[in-house]
JSON list of C-alpha atoms in Angstrom, two decimals:
[
{"chain": "A", "resi": 1, "resn": "MET", "atom": "CA", "xyz": [-0.06, 0.02, -0.05]},
{"chain": "A", "resi": 2, "resn": "THR", "atom": "CA", "xyz": [1.28, 3.55, -0.89]},
{"chain": "A", "resi": 3, "resn": "LYS", "atom": "CA", "xyz": [0.21, 6.52, 1.07]},
{"chain": "A", "resi": 4, "resn": "ILE", "atom": "CA", "xyz": [-1.79, 9.07, -0.73]},
{"chain": "A", "resi": 5, "resn": "ASP", "atom": "CA", "xyz": [0.11, 12.70, -0.51]},
{"chain": "A", "resi": 6, "resn": "ALA", "atom": "CA", "xyz": [-3.38, 14.61, -0.39]},
{"chain": "A", "resi": 7, "resn": "ASN", "atom": "CA", "xyz": [-1.67, 17.53, -2.23]},
{"chain": "A", "resi": 8, "resn": "GLN", "atom": "CA", "xyz": [-1.61, 15.45, -5.29]},
{"chain": "A", "resi": 9, "resn": "LEU", "atom": "CA", "xyz": [-5.46, 15.04, -5.47]},
{"chain": "A", "resi": 10, "resn": "LYS", "atom": "CA", "xyz": [-7.27, 17.08, -8.24]},
{"chain": "A", "resi": 11, "resn": "TRP", "atom": "CA", "xyz": [-10.12, 19.54, -6.61]},
{"chain": "A", "resi": 12, "resn": "ILE", "atom": "CA", "xyz": [-13.31, 19.10, -8.60]},
{"chain": "A", "resi": 13, "resn": "ARG", "atom": "CA", "xyz": [-15.08, 22.04, -6.26]},
{"chain": "A", "resi": 14, "resn": "LYS", "atom": "CA", "xyz": [-13.08, 23.58, -3.43]},
{"chain": "A", "resi": 15, "resn": "PRO", "atom": "CA", "xyz": [-14.49, 24.98, -0.42]},
{"chain": "A", "resi": 16, "resn": "GLU", "atom": "CA", "xyz": [-14.06, 28.47, 1.01]},
{"chain": "A", "resi": 17, "resn": "ARG", "atom": "CA", "xyz": [-12.45, 26.90, 4.38]},
{"chain": "A", "resi": 18, "resn": "TYR", "atom": "CA", "xyz": [-10.14, 23.97, 4.08]},
{"chain": "A", "resi": 19, "resn": "ILE", "atom": "CA", "xyz": [-6.55, 22.73, 4.77]},
{"chain": "A", "resi": 20, "resn": "VAL", "atom": "CA", "xyz": [-4.71, 20.22, 2.76]},
{"chain": "A", "resi": 21, "resn": "ARG", "atom": "CA", "xyz": [-1.87, 18.66, 4.48]},
{"chain": "A", "resi": 22, "resn": "ARG", "atom": "CA", "xyz": [0.24, 15.93, 3.08]},
{"chain": "A", "resi": 23, "resn": "ASP", "atom": "CA", "xyz": [-1.26, 13.47, 5.34]},
{"chain": "A", "resi": 24, "resn": "CYS", "atom": "CA", "xyz": [-4.88, 14.65, 5.04]},
{"chain": "A", "resi": 25, "resn": "VAL", "atom": "CA", "xyz": [-7.56, 17.08, 4.03]},
{"chain": "A", "resi": 26, "resn": "ILE", "atom": "CA", "xyz": [-9.72, 19.13, 6.46]},
{"chain": "A", "resi": 27, "resn": "LEU", "atom": "CA", "xyz": [-12.65, 20.86, 5.42]},
{"chain": "A", "resi": 28, "resn": "GLU", "atom": "CA", "xyz": [-15.90, 22.54, 6.08]},
{"chain": "A", "resi": 29, "resn": "THR", "atom": "CA", "xyz": [-18.93, 22.20, 3.92]},
{"chain": "A", "resi": 30, "resn": "GLU", "atom": "CA", "xyz": [-21.17, 25.31, 3.10]},
{"chain": "A", "resi": 31, "resn": "PRO", "atom": "CA", "xyz": [-24.92, 25.24, 3.47]},
{"chain": "A", "resi": 32, "resn": "TYR", "atom": "CA", "xyz": [-27.09, 24.19, 0.59]},
{"chain": "A", "resi": 33, "resn": "THR", "atom": "CA", "xyz": [-24.43, 22.16, -1.21]},
{"chain": "A", "resi": 34, "resn": "ASP", "atom": "CA", "xyz": [-25.56, 18.57, -2.79]},
{"chain": "A", "resi": 35, "resn": "LEU", "atom": "CA", "xyz": [-23.74, 16.07, -4.55]},
{"chain": "A", "resi": 36, "resn": "ARG", "atom": "CA", "xyz": [-26.18, 15.99, -7.40]},
{"chain": "A", "resi": 37, "resn": "GLY", "atom": "CA", "xyz": [-26.10, 19.62, -7.44]},
{"chain": "A", "resi": 38, "resn": "HIS", "atom": "CA", "xyz": [-29.86, 20.27, -8.68]},
{"chain": "A", "resi": 39, "resn": "ARG", "atom": "CA", "xyz": [-30.91, 21.91, -5.36]},
{"chain": "A", "resi": 40, "resn": "HIS", "atom": "CA", "xyz": [-29.76, 25.54, -5.15]},
{"chain": "A", "resi": 41, "resn": "GLY", "atom": "CA", "xyz": [-27.09, 25.07, -8.08]},
{"chain": "A", "resi": 42, "resn": "ALA", "atom": "CA", "xyz": [-24.32, 24.28, -5.78]},
{"chain": "A", "resi": 43, "resn": "GLU", "atom": "CA", "xyz": [-22.01, 21.47, -5.97]},
{"chain": "A", "resi": 44, "resn": "ALA", "atom": "CA", "xyz": [-20.49, 19.44, -3.12]},
{"chain": "A", "resi": 45, "resn": "VAL", "atom": "CA", "xyz": [-16.65, 19.74, -2.38]},
{"chain": "A", "resi": 46, "resn": "GLU", "atom": "CA", "xyz": [-15.00, 17.07, -4.21]},
{"chain": "A", "resi": 47, "resn": "LEU", "atom": "CA", "xyz": [-11.26, 15.95, -4.88]},
{"chain": "A", "resi": 48, "resn": "SER", "atom": "CA", "xyz": [-10.07, 12.97, -6.93]},
{"chain": "A", "resi": 49, "resn": "LEU", "atom": "CA", "xyz": [-7.28, 10.89, -8.24]},
{"chain": "A", "resi": 50, "resn": "LYS", "atom": "CA", "xyz": [-6.79, 8.61, -11.30]},
{"chain": "A", "resi": 51, "resn": "PRO", "atom": "CA", "xyz": [-5.36, 5.22, -10.23]},
{"chain": "A", "resi": 52, "resn": "ASP", "atom": "CA", "xyz": [-3.71, 2.96, -12.88]},
{"chain": "A", "resi": 53, "resn": "GLY", "atom": "CA", "xyz": [-4.91, -0.34, -13.88]},
{"chain": "A", "resi": 54, "resn": "TYR", "atom": "CA", "xyz": [-6.46, -2.47, -10.98]},
{"chain": "A", "resi": 55, "resn": "PHE", "atom": "CA", "xyz": [-6.59, -1.03, -7.55]},
{"chain": "A", "resi": 56, "resn": "MET", "atom": "CA", "xyz": [-7.50, -0.97, -3.80]},
{"chain": "A", "resi": 57, "resn": "PHE", "atom": "CA", "xyz": [-8.15, 2.60, -2.28]},
{"chain": "A", "resi": 58, "resn": "THR", "atom": "CA", "xyz": [-8.57, 3.08, 1.71]},
{"chain": "A", "resi": 59, "resn": "VAL", "atom": "CA", "xyz": [-9.48, 6.24, 3.34]},
{"chain": "A", "resi": 60, "resn": "ARG", "atom": "CA", "xyz": [-10.64, 7.15, 6.96]},
{"chain": "A", "resi": 61, "resn": "VAL", "atom": "CA", "xyz": [-13.26, 9.93, 7.37]},
{"chain": "A", "resi": 62, "resn": "ASP", "atom": "CA", "xyz": [-13.90, 11.82, 10.61]},
{"chain": "A", "resi": 63, "resn": "PHE", "atom": "CA", "xyz": [-16.92, 14.08, 10.79]},
{"chain": "A", "resi": 64, "resn": "SER", "atom": "CA", "xyz": [-19.24, 16.10, 13.08]},
{"chain": "A", "resi": 65, "resn": "TYR", "atom": "CA", "xyz": [-22.49, 16.23, 11.63]},
{"chain": "A", "resi": 66, "resn": "GLN", "atom": "CA", "xyz": [-24.62, 19.59, 12.42]},
{"chain": "A", "resi": 67, "resn": "GLY", "atom": "CA", "xyz": [-27.80, 19.12, 10.23]},
{"chain": "A", "resi": 68, "resn": "LYS", "atom": "CA", "xyz": [-29.93, 16.82, 8.58]},
{"chain": "A", "resi": 69, "resn": "PHE", "atom": "CA", "xyz": [-28.59, 14.95, 5.43]},
{"chain": "A", "resi": 70, "resn": "ASP", "atom": "CA", "xyz": [-24.84, 16.32, 6.17]},
{"chain": "A", "resi": 71, "resn": "GLN", "atom": "CA", "xyz": [-22.86, 13.59, 4.38]},
{"chain": "A", "resi": 72, "resn": "CYS", "atom": "CA", "xyz": [-19.37, 12.87, 3.50]},
{"chain": "A", "resi": 73, "resn": "GLY", "atom": "CA", "xyz": [-17.71, 9.77, 1.85]},
{"chain": "A", "resi": 74, "resn": "ILE", "atom": "CA", "xyz": [-16.45, 8.20, -1.40]},
{"chain": "A", "resi": 75, "resn": "LEU", "atom": "CA", "xyz": [-17.09, 8.29, -5.06]},
{"chain": "A", "resi": 76, "resn": "LEU", "atom": "CA", "xyz": [-16.28, 6.22, -7.94]},
{"chain": "A", "resi": 77, "resn": "TYR", "atom": "CA", "xyz": [-16.28, 7.48, -11.74]},
{"chain": "A", "resi": 78, "resn": "ASN", "atom": "CA", "xyz": [-16.24, 5.64, -15.01]},
{"chain": "A", "resi": 79, "resn": "GLY", "atom": "CA", "xyz": [-15.04, 8.50, -17.29]},
{"chain": "A", "resi": 80, "resn": "SER", "atom": "CA", "xyz": [-16.90, 11.56, -16.90]},
{"chain": "A", "resi": 81, "resn": "ARG", "atom": "CA", "xyz": [-19.93, 9.39, -15.38]},
{"chain": "A", "resi": 82, "resn": "ARG", "atom": "CA", "xyz": [-20.60, 9.16, -11.52]},
{"chain": "A", "resi": 83, "resn": "LYS", "atom": "CA", "xyz": [-20.90, 5.25, -10.89]},
{"chain": "A", "resi": 84, "resn": "ALA", "atom": "CA", "xyz": [-21.16, 4.88, -7.17]},
{"chain": "A", "resi": 85, "resn": "VAL", "atom": "CA", "xyz": [-21.34, 6.93, -3.83]},
{"chain": "A", "resi": 86, "resn": "CYS", "atom": "CA", "xyz": [-20.61, 5.61, -0.58]},
{"chain": "A", "resi": 87, "resn": "CYS", "atom": "CA", "xyz": [-21.15, 7.76, 2.59]},
{"chain": "A", "resi": 88, "resn": "THR", "atom": "CA", "xyz": [-22.37, 8.41, 6.09]},
{"chain": "A", "resi": 89, "resn": "LYS", "atom": "CA", "xyz": [-25.34, 10.53, 6.08]},
{"chain": "A", "resi": 90, "resn": "ARG", "atom": "CA", "xyz": [-27.34, 12.13, 8.96]},
{"chain": "A", "resi": 91, "resn": "ARG", "atom": "CA", "xyz": [-30.95, 11.01, 8.89]},
{"chain": "A", "resi": 92, "resn": "ASN", "atom": "CA", "xyz": [-32.01, 12.78, 11.98]},
{"chain": "A", "resi": 93, "resn": "GLU", "atom": "CA", "xyz": [-30.84, 13.40, 15.46]},
{"chain": "A", "resi": 94, "resn": "GLU", "atom": "CA", "xyz": [-30.85, 9.75, 16.37]},
{"chain": "A", "resi": 95, "resn": "LEU", "atom": "CA", "xyz": [-29.76, 8.06, 13.49]},
{"chain": "A", "resi": 96, "resn": "ASP", "atom": "CA", "xyz": [-27.12, 8.21, 10.57]},
{"chain": "A", "resi": 97, "resn": "GLU", "atom": "CA", "xyz": [-27.09, 6.00, 7.61]},
{"chain": "A", "resi": 98, "resn": "LEU", "atom": "CA", "xyz": [-24.26, 4.22, 5.60]},
{"chain": "A", "resi": 99, "resn": "ASP", "atom": "CA", "xyz": [-25.61, 4.81, 2.42]},
{"chain": "A", "resi": 100, "resn": "VAL", "atom": "CA", "xyz": [-24.64, 3.31, -1.08]},
{"chain": "A", "resi": 101, "resn": "ILE", "atom": "CA", "xyz": [-25.88, 4.08, -4.58]},
{"chain": "A", "resi": 102, "resn": "VAL", "atom": "CA", "xyz": [-24.60, 2.63, -7.48]},
{"chain": "A", "resi": 103, "resn": "PHE", "atom": "CA", "xyz": [-25.90, 4.55, -10.92]},
{"chain": "A", "resi": 104, "resn": "HIS", "atom": "CA", "xyz": [-27.01, 2.87, -13.87]},
{"chain": "A", "resi": 105, "resn": "GLY", "atom": "CA", "xyz": [-27.50, 5.59, -16.50]},
{"chain": "A", "resi": 106, "resn": "LYS", "atom": "CA", "xyz": [-29.57, 8.36, -15.10]},
{"chain": "A", "resi": 107, "resn": "TYR", "atom": "CA", "xyz": [-30.94, 6.26, -12.35]},
{"chain": "A", "resi": 108, "resn": "GLY", "atom": "CA", "xyz": [-29.41, 4.65, -9.11]},
{"chain": "A", "resi": 109, "resn": "ASP", "atom": "CA", "xyz": [-30.37, 2.01, -7.00]},
{"chain": "A", "resi": 110, "resn": "ARG", "atom": "CA", "xyz": [-29.44, 2.61, -3.37]},
{"chain": "A", "resi": 111, "resn": "SER", "atom": "CA", "xyz": [-28.78, 0.31, -0.14]},
{"chain": "A", "resi": 112, "resn": "CYS", "atom": "CA", "xyz": [-28.18, 1.62, 3.16]},
{"chain": "A", "resi": 113, "resn": "ARG", "atom": "CA", "xyz": [-27.79, 0.68, 6.95]},
{"chain": "A", "resi": 114, "resn": "GLU", "atom": "CA", "xyz": [-28.54, 2.44, 10.06]},
{"chain": "A", "resi": 115, "resn": "ILE", "atom": "CA", "xyz": [-25.76, 3.41, 12.60]},
{"chain": "A", "resi": 116, "resn": "GLY", "atom": "CA", "xyz": [-25.92, 5.38, 15.64]},
{"chain": "A", "resi": 117, "resn": "THR", "atom": "CA", "xyz": [-25.09, 9.27, 15.79]},
{"chain": "A", "resi": 118, "resn": "ALA", "atom": "CA", "xyz": [-22.49, 8.29, 18.10]},
{"chain": "A", "resi": 119, "resn": "ILE", "atom": "CA", "xyz": [-20.11, 7.16, 15.46]},
{"chain": "A", "resi": 120, "resn": "ARG", "atom": "CA", "xyz": [-17.83, 9.57, 14.01]},
{"chain": "A", "resi": 121, "resn": "TRP", "atom": "CA", "xyz": [-15.63, 8.22, 11.76]},
{"chain": "A", "resi": 122, "resn": "MET", "atom": "CA", "xyz": [-15.74, 5.62, 9.36]},
{"chain": "A", "resi": 123, "resn": "TYR", "atom": "CA", "xyz": [-13.12, 3.72, 7.03]},
{"chain": "A", "resi": 124, "resn": "TYR", "atom": "CA", "xyz": [-14.12, 2.84, 3.66]},
{"chain": "A", "resi": 125, "resn": "ARG", "atom": "CA", "xyz": [-12.31, 0.72, 1.07]},
{"chain": "A", "resi": 126, "resn": "VAL", "atom": "CA", "xyz": [-12.75, 0.17, -2.73]},
{"chain": "A", "resi": 127, "resn": "TRP", "atom": "CA", "xyz": [-11.60, -2.61, -4.87]},
{"chain": "A", "resi": 128, "resn": "TYR", "atom": "CA", "xyz": [-11.36, -2.47, -8.79]},
{"chain": "A", "resi": 129, "resn": "ARG", "atom": "CA", "xyz": [-10.19, -5.46, -10.93]},
{"chain": "A", "resi": 130, "resn": "ALA", "atom": "CA", "xyz": [-11.29, -6.07, -14.50]},
{"chain": "A", "resi": 131, "resn": "GLY", "atom": "CA", "xyz": [-14.85, -4.55, -13.89]},
{"chain": "A", "resi": 132, "resn": "ALA", "atom": "CA", "xyz": [-15.66, -5.82, -10.62]},
{"chain": "A", "resi": 133, "resn": "VAL", "atom": "CA", "xyz": [-15.89, -3.46, -7.91]},
{"chain": "A", "resi": 134, "resn": "ARG", "atom": "CA", "xyz": [-16.33, -4.18, -4.33]},
{"chain": "A", "resi": 135, "resn": "ILE", "atom": "CA", "xyz": [-16.96, -1.33, -1.73]},
{"chain": "A", "resi": 136, "resn": "GLN", "atom": "CA", "xyz": [-16.22, -2.03, 2.05]},
{"chain": "A", "resi": 137, "resn": "TYR", "atom": "CA", "xyz": [-16.55, -0.12, 5.46]},
{"chain": "A", "resi": 138, "resn": "SER", "atom": "CA", "xyz": [-14.86, -0.50, 8.88]},
{"chain": "A", "resi": 139, "resn": "PHE", "atom": "CA", "xyz": [-15.23, 0.98, 12.41]},
{"chain": "A", "resi": 140, "resn": "ASN", "atom": "CA", "xyz": [-11.87, 0.37, 13.45]},
{"chain": "A", "resi": 141, "resn": "GLY", "atom": "CA", "xyz": [-9.81, 0.20, 10.11]},
{"chain": "A", "resi": 142, "resn": "ARG", "atom": "CA", "xyz": [-8.91, -3.50, 10.86]},
{"chain": "A", "resi": 143, "resn": "VAL", "atom": "CA", "xyz": [-11.99, -5.51, 10.20]},
{"chain": "A", "resi": 144, "resn": "TYR", "atom": "CA", "xyz": [-14.11, -4.63, 6.94]},
{"chain": "A", "resi": 145, "resn": "SER", "atom": "CA", "xyz": [-17.43, -5.78, 5.84]},
{"chain": "A", "resi": 146, "resn": "ASP", "atom": "CA", "xyz": [-19.17, -5.73, 2.26]},
{"chain": "A", "resi": 147, "resn": "VAL", "atom": "CA", "xyz": [-21.43, -3.16, 1.71]},
{"chain": "A", "resi": 148, "resn": "ARG", "atom": "CA", "xyz": [-21.73, -3.52, -2.23]},
{"chain": "A", "resi": 149, "resn": "GLN", "atom": "CA", "xyz": [-20.40, -5.15, -4.94]},
{"chain": "A", "resi": 150, "resn": "PHE", "atom": "CA", "xyz": [-21.45, -4.52, -8.75]},
{"chain": "A", "resi": 151, "resn": "ARG", "atom": "CA", "xyz": [-19.89, -4.64, -11.93]},
{"chain": "A", "resi": 152, "resn": "MET", "atom": "CA", "xyz": [-18.67, -1.91, -14.23]},
{"chain": "A", "resi": 153, "resn": "GLU", "atom": "CA", "xyz": [-19.06, -3.54, -17.84]},
{"chain": "A", "resi": 154, "resn": "GLU", "atom": "CA", "xyz": [-18.10, -0.79, -20.03]},
{"chain": "A", "resi": 155, "resn": "ARG", "atom": "CA", "xyz": [-15.33, 1.57, -19.74]},
{"chain": "A", "resi": 156, "resn": "ASN", "atom": "CA", "xyz": [-16.39, 4.99, -20.46]},
{"chain": "A", "resi": 157, "resn": "GLY", "atom": "CA", "xyz": [-12.90, 6.48, -19.82]},
{"chain": "A", "resi": 158, "resn": "PRO", "atom": "CA", "xyz": [-10.62, 6.70, -16.83]},
{"chain": "A", "resi": 159, "resn": "ILE", "atom": "CA", "xyz": [-11.41, 5.19, -13.43]},
{"chain": "A", "resi": 160, "resn": "ARG", "atom": "CA", "xyz": [-11.48, 7.78, -10.66]},
{"chain": "A", "resi": 161, "resn": "ILE", "atom": "CA", "xyz": [-11.72, 7.68, -7.08]},
{"chain": "A", "resi": 162, "resn": "GLY", "atom": "CA", "xyz": [-12.87, 10.61, -4.89]},
{"chain": "A", "resi": 163, "resn": "ILE", "atom": "CA", "xyz": [-13.88, 11.82, -1.78]},
{"chain": "A", "resi": 164, "resn": "TYR", "atom": "CA", "xyz": [-16.72, 14.52, -1.07]},
{"chain": "A", "resi": 165, "resn": "ALA", "atom": "CA", "xyz": [-18.60, 16.30, 1.53]},
{"chain": "A", "resi": 166, "resn": "CYS", "atom": "CA", "xyz": [-21.76, 18.26, 1.43]},
{"chain": "A", "resi": 167, "resn": "SER", "atom": "CA", "xyz": [-24.55, 19.83, 3.74]},
{"chain": "A", "resi": 168, "resn": "PRO", "atom": "CA", "xyz": [-27.92, 19.95, 1.31]},
{"chain": "A", "resi": 169, "resn": "GLN", "atom": "CA", "xyz": [-29.96, 22.08, 4.05]},
{"chain": "A", "resi": 170, "resn": "ASP", "atom": "CA", "xyz": [-29.02, 25.19, 5.85]},
{"chain": "A", "resi": 171, "resn": "SER", "atom": "CA", "xyz": [-26.22, 23.28, 7.96]},
{"chain": "A", "resi": 172, "resn": "HIS", "atom": "CA", "xyz": [-22.40, 23.10, 7.88]},
{"chain": "A", "resi": 173, "resn": "PHE", "atom": "CA", "xyz": [-20.03, 20.84, 9.42]},
{"chain": "A", "resi": 174, "resn": "ASP", "atom": "CA", "xyz": [-15.99, 19.75, 9.26]},
{"chain": "A", "resi": 175, "resn": "CYS", "atom": "CA", "xyz": [-14.78, 16.67, 8.25]},
{"chain": "A", "resi": 176, "resn": "THR", "atom": "CA", "xyz": [-11.28, 15.13, 7.71]},
{"chain": "A", "resi": 177, "resn": "PHE", "atom": "CA", "xyz": [-10.08, 12.51, 5.11]},
{"chain": "A", "resi": 178, "resn": "SER", "atom": "CA", "xyz": [-6.80, 10.71, 6.35]},
{"chain": "A", "resi": 179, "resn": "GLN", "atom": "CA", "xyz": [-5.04, 7.47, 6.07]},
{"chain": "A", "resi": 180, "resn": "MET", "atom": "CA", "xyz": [-5.66, 7.53, 2.31]},
{"chain": "A", "resi": 181, "resn": "GLU", "atom": "CA", "xyz": [-3.83, 4.71, 0.60]},
{"chain": "A", "resi": 182, "resn": "LEU", "atom": "CA", "xyz": [-3.71, 3.05, -2.83]},
{"chain": "A", "resi": 183, "resn": "LYS", "atom": "CA", "xyz": [-2.26, 0.03, -4.18]},
{"chain": "A", "resi": 184, "resn": "GLU", "atom": "CA", "xyz": [-2.32, -0.25, -7.80]},
{"chain": "A", "resi": 185, "resn": "LYS", "atom": "CA", "xyz": [-1.49, -3.39, -9.93]},
{"chain": "A", "resi": 186, "resn": "ARG", "atom": "CA", "xyz": [-0.86, -2.38, -13.86]}
]
């Protein structure tokens, strides 16, 4: 595994307040930002990288949600198309969700798992090999569980992996992406 220098990530959209260090990205979301961007015309904060060949990407995300639907996690792109999103999302004051959406054309199918609001961090791991994708999560960074598997049959350009955060309603929160590692096999 190779540790990722966070300075090498490419911004899709920068927030007003952020810090990028070699070992982490710390950012504050802005109100009315959404990953889909159809609400209020704003996009989520997003950074990405382009691995070569088969890969495994791992990241830890620490968060302190303030409002309903606050969320942060990882993204997978097939060319310019968003293929998958995996995140934790604030559902209400008592529950958060571990949420995965896989897109097929313009539509997506969703799977989720309830988690308690006392959880303040999550580890994510994405495997990609010959069109097969496996997304996993962990509470401790050692024991991972599968949350979703799917196939990307057609390549529409380079595969990109990214990190994101947003606050679709009138709130904002801080999050830190750290322990980013990438293992590639060409």
